[in-house]
Coordinates of C-alpha atoms and ligand atoms in Angstrom, one line a residue:
X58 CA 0.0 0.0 0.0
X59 CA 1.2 3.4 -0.8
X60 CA 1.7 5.9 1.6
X61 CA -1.2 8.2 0.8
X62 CA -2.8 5.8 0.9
X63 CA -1.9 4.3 3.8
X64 CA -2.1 8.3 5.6
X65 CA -6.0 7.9 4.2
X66 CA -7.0 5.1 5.9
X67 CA -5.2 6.0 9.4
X68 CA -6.7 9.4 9.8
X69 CA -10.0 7.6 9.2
X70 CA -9.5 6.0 12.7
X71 CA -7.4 7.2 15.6
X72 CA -3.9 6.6 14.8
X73 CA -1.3 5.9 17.2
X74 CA 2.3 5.7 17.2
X75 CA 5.7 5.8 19.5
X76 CA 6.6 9.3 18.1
X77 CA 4.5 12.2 16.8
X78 CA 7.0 14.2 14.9
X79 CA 5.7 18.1 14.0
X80 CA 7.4 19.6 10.5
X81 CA 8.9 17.1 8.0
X82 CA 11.7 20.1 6.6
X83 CA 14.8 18.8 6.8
X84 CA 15.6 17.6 11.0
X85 CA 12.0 16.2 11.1
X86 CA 12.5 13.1 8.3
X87 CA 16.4 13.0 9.8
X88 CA 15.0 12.4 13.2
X89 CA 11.9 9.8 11.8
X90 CA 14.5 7.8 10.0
X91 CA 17.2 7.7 12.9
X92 CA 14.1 6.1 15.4
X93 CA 12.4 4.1 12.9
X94 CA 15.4 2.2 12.3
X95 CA 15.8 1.5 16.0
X96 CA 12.3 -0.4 16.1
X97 CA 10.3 2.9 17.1
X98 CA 7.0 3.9 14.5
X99 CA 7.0 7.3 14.0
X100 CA 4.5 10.0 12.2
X101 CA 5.5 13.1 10.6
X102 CA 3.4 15.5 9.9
X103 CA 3.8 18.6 7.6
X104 CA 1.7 21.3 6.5
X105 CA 3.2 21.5 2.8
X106 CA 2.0 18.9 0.4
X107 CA 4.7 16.5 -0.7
X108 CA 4.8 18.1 -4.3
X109 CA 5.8 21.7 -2.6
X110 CA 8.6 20.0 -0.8
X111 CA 9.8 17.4 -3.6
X112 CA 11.6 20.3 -6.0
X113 CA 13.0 19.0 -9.0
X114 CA 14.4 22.6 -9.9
X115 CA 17.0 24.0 -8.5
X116 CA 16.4 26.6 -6.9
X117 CA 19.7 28.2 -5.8
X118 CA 19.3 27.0 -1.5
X119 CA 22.1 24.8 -0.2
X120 CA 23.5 24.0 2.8
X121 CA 27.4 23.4 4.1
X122 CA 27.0 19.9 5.8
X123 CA 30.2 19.2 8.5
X124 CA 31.7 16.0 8.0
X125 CA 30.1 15.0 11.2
X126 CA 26.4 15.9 9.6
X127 CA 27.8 13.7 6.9
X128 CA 28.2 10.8 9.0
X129 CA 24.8 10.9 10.6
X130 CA 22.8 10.9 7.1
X131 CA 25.1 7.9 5.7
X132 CA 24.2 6.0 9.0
X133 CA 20.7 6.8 8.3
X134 CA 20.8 5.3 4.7
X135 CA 20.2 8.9 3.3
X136 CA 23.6 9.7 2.1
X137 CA 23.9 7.4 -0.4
X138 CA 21.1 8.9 -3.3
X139 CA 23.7 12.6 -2.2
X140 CA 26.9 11.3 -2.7
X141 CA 26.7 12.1 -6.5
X142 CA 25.7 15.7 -6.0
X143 CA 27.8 16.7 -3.0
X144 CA 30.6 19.0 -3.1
X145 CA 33.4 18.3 -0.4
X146 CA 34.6 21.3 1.4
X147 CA 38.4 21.2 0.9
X148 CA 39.3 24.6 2.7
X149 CA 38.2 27.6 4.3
X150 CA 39.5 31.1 3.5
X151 CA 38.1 33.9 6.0
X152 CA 38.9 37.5 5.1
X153 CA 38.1 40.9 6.4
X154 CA 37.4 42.9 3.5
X155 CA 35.5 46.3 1.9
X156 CA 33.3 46.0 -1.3
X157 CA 35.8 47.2 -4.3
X158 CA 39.0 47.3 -1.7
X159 CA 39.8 43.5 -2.0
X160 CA 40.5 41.5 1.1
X161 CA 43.0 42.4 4.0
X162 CA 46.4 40.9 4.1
X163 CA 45.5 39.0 7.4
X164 CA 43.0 36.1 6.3
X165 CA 42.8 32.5 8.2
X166 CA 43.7 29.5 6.2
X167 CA 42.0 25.8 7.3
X168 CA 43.0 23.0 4.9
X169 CA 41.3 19.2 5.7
X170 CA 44.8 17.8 5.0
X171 CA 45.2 18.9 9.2
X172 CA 42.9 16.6 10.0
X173 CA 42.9 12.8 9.2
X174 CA 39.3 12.5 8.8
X175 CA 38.3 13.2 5.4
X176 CA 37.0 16.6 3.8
X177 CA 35.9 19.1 6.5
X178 CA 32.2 18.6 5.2
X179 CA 29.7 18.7 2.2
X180 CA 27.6 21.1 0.2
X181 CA 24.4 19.9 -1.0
X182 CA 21.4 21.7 -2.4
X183 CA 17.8 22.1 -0.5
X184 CA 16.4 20.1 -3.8
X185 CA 18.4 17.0 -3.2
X186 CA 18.4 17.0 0.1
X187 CA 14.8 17.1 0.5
X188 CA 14.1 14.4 -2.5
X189 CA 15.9 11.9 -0.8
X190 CA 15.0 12.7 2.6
X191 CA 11.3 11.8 1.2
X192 CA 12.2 8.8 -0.6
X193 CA 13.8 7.5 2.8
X194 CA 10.7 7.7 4.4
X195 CA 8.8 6.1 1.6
X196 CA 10.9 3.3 1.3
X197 CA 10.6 2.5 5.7
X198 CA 7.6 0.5 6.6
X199 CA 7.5 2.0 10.3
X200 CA 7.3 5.7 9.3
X201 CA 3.8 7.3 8.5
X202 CA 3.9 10.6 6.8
X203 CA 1.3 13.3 6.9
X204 CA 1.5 15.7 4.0
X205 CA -0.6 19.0 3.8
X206 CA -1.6 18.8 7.4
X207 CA -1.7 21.5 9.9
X208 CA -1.0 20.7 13.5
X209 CA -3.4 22.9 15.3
X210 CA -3.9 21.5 18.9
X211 CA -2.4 19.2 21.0
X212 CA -2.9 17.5 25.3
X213 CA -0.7 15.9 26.8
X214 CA -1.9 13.3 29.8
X215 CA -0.3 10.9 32.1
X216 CA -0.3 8.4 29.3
X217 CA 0.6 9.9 26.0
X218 CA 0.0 12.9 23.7
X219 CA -2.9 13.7 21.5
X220 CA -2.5 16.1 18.3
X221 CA -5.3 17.3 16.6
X222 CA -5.0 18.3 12.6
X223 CA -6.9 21.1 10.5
X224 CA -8.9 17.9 8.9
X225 CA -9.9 17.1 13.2
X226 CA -8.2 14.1 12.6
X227 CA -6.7 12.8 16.3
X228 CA -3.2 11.2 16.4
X229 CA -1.7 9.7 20.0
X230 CA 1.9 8.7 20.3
X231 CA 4.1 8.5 23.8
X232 CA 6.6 11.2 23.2
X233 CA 5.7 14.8 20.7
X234 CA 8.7 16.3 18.7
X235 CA 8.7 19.4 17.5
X236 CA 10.7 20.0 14.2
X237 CA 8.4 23.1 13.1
X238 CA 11.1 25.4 12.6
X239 CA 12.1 28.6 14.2
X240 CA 8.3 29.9 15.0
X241 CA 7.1 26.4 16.3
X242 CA 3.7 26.5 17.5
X243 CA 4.8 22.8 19.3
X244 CA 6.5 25.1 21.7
X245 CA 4.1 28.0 21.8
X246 CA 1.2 25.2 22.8
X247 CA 3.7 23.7 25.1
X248 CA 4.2 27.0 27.2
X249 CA 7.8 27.0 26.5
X250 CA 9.2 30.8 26.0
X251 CA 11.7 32.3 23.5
X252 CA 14.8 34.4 23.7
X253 CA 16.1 36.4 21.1
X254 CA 16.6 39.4 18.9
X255 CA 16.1 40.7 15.4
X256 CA 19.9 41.5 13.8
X257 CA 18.2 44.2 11.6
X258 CA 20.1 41.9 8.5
X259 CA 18.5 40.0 5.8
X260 CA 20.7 37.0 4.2
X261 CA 20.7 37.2 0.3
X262 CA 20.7 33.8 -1.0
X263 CA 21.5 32.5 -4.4
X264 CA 23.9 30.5 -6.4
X265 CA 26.0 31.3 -9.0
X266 CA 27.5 29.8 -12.5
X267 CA 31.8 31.0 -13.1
X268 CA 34.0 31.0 -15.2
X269 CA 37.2 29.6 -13.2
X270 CA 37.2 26.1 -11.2
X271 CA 36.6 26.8 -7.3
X272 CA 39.0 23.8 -6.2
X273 CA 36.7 23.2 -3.3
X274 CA 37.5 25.9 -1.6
X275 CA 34.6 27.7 0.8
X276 CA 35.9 31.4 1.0
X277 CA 34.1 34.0 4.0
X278 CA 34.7 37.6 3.8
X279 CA 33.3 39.8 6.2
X280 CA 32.3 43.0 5.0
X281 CA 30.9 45.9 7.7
X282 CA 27.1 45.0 6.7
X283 CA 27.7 41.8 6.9
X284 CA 29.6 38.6 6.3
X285 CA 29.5 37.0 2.4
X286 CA 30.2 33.2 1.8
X287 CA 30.9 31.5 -1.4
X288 CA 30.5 27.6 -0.8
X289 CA 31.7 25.3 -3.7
X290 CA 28.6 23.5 -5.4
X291 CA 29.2 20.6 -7.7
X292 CA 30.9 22.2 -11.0
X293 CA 31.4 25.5 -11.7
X294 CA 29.0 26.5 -9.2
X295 CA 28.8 28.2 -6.2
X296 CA 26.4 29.4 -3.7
X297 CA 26.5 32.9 -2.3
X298 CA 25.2 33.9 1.3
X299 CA 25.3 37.7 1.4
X300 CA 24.3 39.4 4.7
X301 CA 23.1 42.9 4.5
X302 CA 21.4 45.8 6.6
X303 CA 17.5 44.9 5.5
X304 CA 16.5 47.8 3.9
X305 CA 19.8 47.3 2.0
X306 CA 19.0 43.8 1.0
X307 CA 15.5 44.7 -0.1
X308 CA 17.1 47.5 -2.6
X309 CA 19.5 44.8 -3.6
X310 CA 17.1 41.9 -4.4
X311 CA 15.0 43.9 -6.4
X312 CA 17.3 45.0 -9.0
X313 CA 17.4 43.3 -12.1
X314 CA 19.7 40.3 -12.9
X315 CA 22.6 42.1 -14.2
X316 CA 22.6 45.3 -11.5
X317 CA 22.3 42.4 -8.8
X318 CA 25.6 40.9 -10.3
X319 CA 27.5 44.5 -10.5
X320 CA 26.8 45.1 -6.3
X321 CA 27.8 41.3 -5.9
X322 CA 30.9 41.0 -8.1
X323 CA 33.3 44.0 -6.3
X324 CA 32.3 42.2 -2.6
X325 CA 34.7 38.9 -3.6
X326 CA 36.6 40.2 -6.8
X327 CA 37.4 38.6 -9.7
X328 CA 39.4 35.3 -8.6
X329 CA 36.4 32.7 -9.9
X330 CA 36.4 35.1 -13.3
X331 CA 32.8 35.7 -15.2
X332 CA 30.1 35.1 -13.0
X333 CA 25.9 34.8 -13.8
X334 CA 22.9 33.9 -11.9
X335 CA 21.7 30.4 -11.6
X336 CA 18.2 29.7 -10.3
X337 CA 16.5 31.6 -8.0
X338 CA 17.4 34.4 -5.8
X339 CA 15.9 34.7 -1.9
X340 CA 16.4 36.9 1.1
X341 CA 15.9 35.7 4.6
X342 CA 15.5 38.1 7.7
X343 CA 18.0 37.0 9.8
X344 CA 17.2 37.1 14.0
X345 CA 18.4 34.8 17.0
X346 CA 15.4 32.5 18.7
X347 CA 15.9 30.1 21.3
X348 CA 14.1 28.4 23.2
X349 CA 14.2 29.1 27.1
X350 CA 13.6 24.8 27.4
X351 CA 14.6 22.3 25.0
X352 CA 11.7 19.9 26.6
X353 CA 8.3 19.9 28.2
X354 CA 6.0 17.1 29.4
X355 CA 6.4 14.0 26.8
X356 CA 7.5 16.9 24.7
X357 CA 10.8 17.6 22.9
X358 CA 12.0 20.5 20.1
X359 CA 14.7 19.7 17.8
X360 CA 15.9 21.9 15.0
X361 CA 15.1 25.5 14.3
X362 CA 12.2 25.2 17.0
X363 CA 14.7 24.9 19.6
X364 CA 17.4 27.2 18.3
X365 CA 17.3 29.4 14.9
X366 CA 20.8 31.2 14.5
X367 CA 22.7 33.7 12.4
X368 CA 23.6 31.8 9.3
X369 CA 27.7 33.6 9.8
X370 CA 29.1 29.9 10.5
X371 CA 26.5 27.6 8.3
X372 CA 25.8 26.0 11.5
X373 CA 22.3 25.8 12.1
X374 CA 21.5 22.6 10.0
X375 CA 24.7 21.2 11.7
X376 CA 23.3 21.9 15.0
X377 CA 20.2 20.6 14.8
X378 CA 21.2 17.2 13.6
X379 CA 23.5 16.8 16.4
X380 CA 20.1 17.2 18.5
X381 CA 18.6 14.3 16.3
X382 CA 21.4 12.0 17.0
X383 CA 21.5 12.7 20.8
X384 CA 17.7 12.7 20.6
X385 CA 17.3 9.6 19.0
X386 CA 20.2 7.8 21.3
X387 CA 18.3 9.0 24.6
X388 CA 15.2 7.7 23.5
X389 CA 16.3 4.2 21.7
X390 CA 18.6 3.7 25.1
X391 CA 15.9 4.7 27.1
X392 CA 13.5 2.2 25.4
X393 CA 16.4 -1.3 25.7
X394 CA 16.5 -0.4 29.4
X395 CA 12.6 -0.5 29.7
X396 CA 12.2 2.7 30.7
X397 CA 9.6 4.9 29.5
X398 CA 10.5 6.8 27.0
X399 CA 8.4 10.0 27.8
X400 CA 9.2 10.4 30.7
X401 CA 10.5 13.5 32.2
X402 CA 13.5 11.9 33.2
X403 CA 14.4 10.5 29.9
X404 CA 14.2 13.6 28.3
X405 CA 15.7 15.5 30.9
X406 CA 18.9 13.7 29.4
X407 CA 18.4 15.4 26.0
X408 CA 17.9 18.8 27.5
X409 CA 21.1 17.9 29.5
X410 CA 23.0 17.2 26.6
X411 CA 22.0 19.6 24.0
X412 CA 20.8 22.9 25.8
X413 CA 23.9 24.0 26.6
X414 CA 26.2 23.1 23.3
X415 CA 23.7 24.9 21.5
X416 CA 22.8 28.0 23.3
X417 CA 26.6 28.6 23.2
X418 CA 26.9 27.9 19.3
X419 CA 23.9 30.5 19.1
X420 CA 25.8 33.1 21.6
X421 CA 29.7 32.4 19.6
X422 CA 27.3 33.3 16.4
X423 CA 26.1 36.7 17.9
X424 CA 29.0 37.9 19.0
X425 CA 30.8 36.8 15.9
X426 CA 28.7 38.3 14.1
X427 CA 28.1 41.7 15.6
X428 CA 32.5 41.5 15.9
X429 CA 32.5 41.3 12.4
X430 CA 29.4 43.0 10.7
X431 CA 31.3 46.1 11.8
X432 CA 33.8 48.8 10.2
X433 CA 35.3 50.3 13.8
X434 CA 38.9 51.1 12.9
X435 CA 40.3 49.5 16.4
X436 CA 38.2 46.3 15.8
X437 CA 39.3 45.9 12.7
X438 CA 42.7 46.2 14.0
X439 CA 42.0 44.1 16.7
X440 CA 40.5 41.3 14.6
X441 CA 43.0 41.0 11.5
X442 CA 45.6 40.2 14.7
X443 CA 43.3 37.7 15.8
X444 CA 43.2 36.5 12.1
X445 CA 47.1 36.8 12.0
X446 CA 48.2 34.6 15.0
X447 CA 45.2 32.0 14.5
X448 CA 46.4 31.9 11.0
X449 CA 50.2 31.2 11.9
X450 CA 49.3 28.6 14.9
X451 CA 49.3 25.2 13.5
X452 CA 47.6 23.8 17.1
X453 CA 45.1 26.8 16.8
X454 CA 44.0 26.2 13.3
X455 CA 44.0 22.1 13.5
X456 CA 41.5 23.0 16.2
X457 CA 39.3 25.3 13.8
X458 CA 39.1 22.3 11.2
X459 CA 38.1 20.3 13.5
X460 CA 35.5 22.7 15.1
X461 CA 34.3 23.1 11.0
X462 CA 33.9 19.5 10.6
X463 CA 31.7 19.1 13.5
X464 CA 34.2 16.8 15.4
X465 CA 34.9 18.4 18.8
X466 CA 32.3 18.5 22.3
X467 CA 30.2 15.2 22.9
X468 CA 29.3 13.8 19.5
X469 CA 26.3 11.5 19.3
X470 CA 26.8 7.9 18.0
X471 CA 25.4 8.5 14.8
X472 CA 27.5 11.3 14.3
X473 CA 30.7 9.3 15.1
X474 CA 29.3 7.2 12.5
X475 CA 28.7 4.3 14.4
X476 CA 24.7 2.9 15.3
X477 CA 23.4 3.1 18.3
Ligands
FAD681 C1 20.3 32.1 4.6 C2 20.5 30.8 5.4 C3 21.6 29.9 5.1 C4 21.8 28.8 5.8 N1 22.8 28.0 5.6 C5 23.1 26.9 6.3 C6 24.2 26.0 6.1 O1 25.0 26.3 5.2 N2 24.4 25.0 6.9 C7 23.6 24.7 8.0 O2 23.9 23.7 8.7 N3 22.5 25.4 8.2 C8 22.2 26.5 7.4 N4 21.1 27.3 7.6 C9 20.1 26.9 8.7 C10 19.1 25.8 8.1 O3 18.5 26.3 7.0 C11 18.1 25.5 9.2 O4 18.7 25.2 10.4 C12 17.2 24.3 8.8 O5 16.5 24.6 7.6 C13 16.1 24.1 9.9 O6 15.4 22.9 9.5 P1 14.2 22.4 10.4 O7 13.8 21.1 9.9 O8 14.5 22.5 11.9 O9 13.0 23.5 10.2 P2 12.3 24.0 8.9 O10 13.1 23.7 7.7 O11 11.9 25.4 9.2 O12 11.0 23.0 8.8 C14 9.9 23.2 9.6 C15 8.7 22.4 9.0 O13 7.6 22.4 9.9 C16 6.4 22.5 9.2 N5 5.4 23.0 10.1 C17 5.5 24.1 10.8 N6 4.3 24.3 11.6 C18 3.6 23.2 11.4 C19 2.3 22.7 11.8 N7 1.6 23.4 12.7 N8 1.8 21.6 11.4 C20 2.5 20.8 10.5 N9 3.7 21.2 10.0 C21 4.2 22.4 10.4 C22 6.7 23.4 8.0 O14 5.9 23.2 6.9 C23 8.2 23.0 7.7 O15 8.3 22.1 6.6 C24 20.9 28.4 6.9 C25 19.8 29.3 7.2 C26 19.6 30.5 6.4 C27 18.4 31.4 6.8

């Protein structure tokens, strides 16, 4: 039976499973497939219809994947349908720089060849990694997926959690994940509070076609608005994150094609030669939203819904699958002791482990950030020095690839690459 199908006939009764998982984006179906293969059924449920999420197209959105990321989807059987259309990240060039001026003398240098493990990580586009984060879930019997189905309620009791959907279908599970992204009405229902602030940027997204070969090489230059990345695609491609004030960014965006090119092309110079537009262009508003608890009763958040960060460090992805491995380890270790596995205790050890990592990644983004986006004479001093002795110390910089690649703090199993 097909999975529509299959979603038809459950929602015509009371469904139930071990997990109710809220948002099928991108840590939602990560998370489904990481307990699904540890024995647990899981249901996601997302508001877009499958079509909406299943892009063919590119549409110029990708996403720098550390080599510990990596690990976690080829342990979860998603890496293989990526391999062909990932770019390893080779090195890391970071430059303080002016638009037109060309970058400062003191940059920082990380190469993989430091480390022993492999490339520091992986670009892959939104398209590819959603397609075959859906066809994962197709091809396991034990996940249920939702599509076009709003979450708007949901109780928790003694014994379990209820969700209601827009169609007043009811679904009951044990444990409730949220994975609904940075404004996650799982939390909101749940009580749970926010921290944060609005950075007054906008991120302009898209992905270009050049002339000269990019040799893997992921290149960050921070301007005074803002910091610009260029991250290696497969081919001559590359994809540009470009932080701005907003009002800025909106100007910029709604220029036509080749005035958009002429602001872009004297931020990063000339070194990848001709450039044009390929696929789409977007803008994201750029703020900082945590969550003030990373649990509630039988409730968990993963993802953006428990911590949306500046994108300065491509980290937020990153971060949020490091919650789905620890998530899933505390739960399927939980479950072979026979403990229950909503319990406040047992998620009390997710909290434990992943509340304060991230909530420090978040801050170390902030402050980077507002260090950077910044054209103060004596901080500009003050951080080419940095970039000068970090540059020059081999200890220091092995420890900066290996911070990239997502190797360092208390790495889940499946981010080790091992199962659990
Ligand atoms: C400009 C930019 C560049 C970035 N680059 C990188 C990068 O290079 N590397 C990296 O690691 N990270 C990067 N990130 C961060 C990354 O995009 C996010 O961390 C990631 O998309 C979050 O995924 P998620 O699954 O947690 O949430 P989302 O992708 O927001 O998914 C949430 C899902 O929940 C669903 N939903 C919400 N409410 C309901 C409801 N009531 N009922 C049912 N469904 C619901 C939505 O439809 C959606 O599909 C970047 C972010 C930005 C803005």
């Amino acid at each position: 039976m097909d999975n529509p199908e299959r979603a038809r006939i459950l929602l015509r009764m009371e469904h139930r499973s071990d997990i109710l998982i809220v948002g099928g984006g991108l840590n939602g179906p990560a998370l489904a497939l990481a307990l699904a293969q540890t024995g647990h059924s899981v249901t996601v449920v997302d508001a877009l219809a499958e079509k909406m999420r299943k892009n063919a197209a590119f549409d110029g959105r990708a996403y720098a994947l550390a080599l510990a990321s990596h690990r976690l989807l080829d342990a979860i059987g998603v890496w293989p349908q990526l391999a062909d259309h990932a770019q390893p990240m080779l090195e890391i060039k970071v430059t303080d720089g002016h638009a037109g001026t060309g970058p400062s003398p003191f940059f920082m240098h990380f190469d993989h060849a430091e480390i022993e493990e492999g490339p520091m990580g992986y670009m892959v586009e939104d398209r590819h990694l959603r397609r075959a984060f859906l066809d994962a879930m197709a091809n396991e019997p034990a996940i249920t997926r939702l599509d076009g189905k709003r979450v708007i309620a949901q109780a928790v009791s003694t014994t379990g959690v209820t969700l209601t959907l827009d169609d007043s279908s009811r679904l009951e599970g044990s444990v409730l994940v949220g994975c609904d992204g940075r404004r996650s009405g799982t939390a909101e229902r749940a009580g749970i509070r926010r921290t944060g602030w609005d950075y007054g940027q906008t991120a302009l997204v898209c992905a270009i076609e050049h002339e000269l070969p990019h040799h893997g090489i992921a290149h960050q230059f921070f301007m005074p608005p803002g910091p610009l990345a260029i991250l290696p695609l497969t081919g001559n491609r590359s994809s540009i994150v470009w932080s701005e004030s907003t009002e800025a960014a909106q100007r910029i965006n709604a220029l036509p094609e080749a005035e958009y090119l002429q602001v872009l092309r004297p931020r990063f110079g000339n070194f990848l030669g001709d450039i044009r537009l390929q696929g789409d262009r977007f803008t994201y508003p750029l703020s900082l939203t945590i969550a003030n608890a990373f649990i509630a009763d039988r409730i968990a958040l993963v993802g953006d819904a428990a911590h949306g960060m500046h994108p300065i460090a491509g980290q937020g992805l990153n971060a949020g699958l490091r919650d789905v491995g620890a998530l899933a380890e505390v739960l399927t270790l939980a479950g072979r002791r026979g403990e229950e596995i909503g319990s406040t205790l047992v998620l009390e050890r997710y909290q434990e482990w992943r509340r304060f990592d991230t909530a420090a990644l978040a801050m170390a983004t902030d402050v980077f950030n507002k260090l950077f986006s910044n054209d103060n004479p004596l901080l500009r001093m003050g951080r080419d020095i940095g970039m000068g002795i970090v540059g020059s110390l081999p200890g220091l910089r092995r420890g900066f690839v290996r911070e990239a690649a997502g190797l360092t703090g208390d790495l889940p199993r499946l981010l080790q690459g091992r199962a659990i």
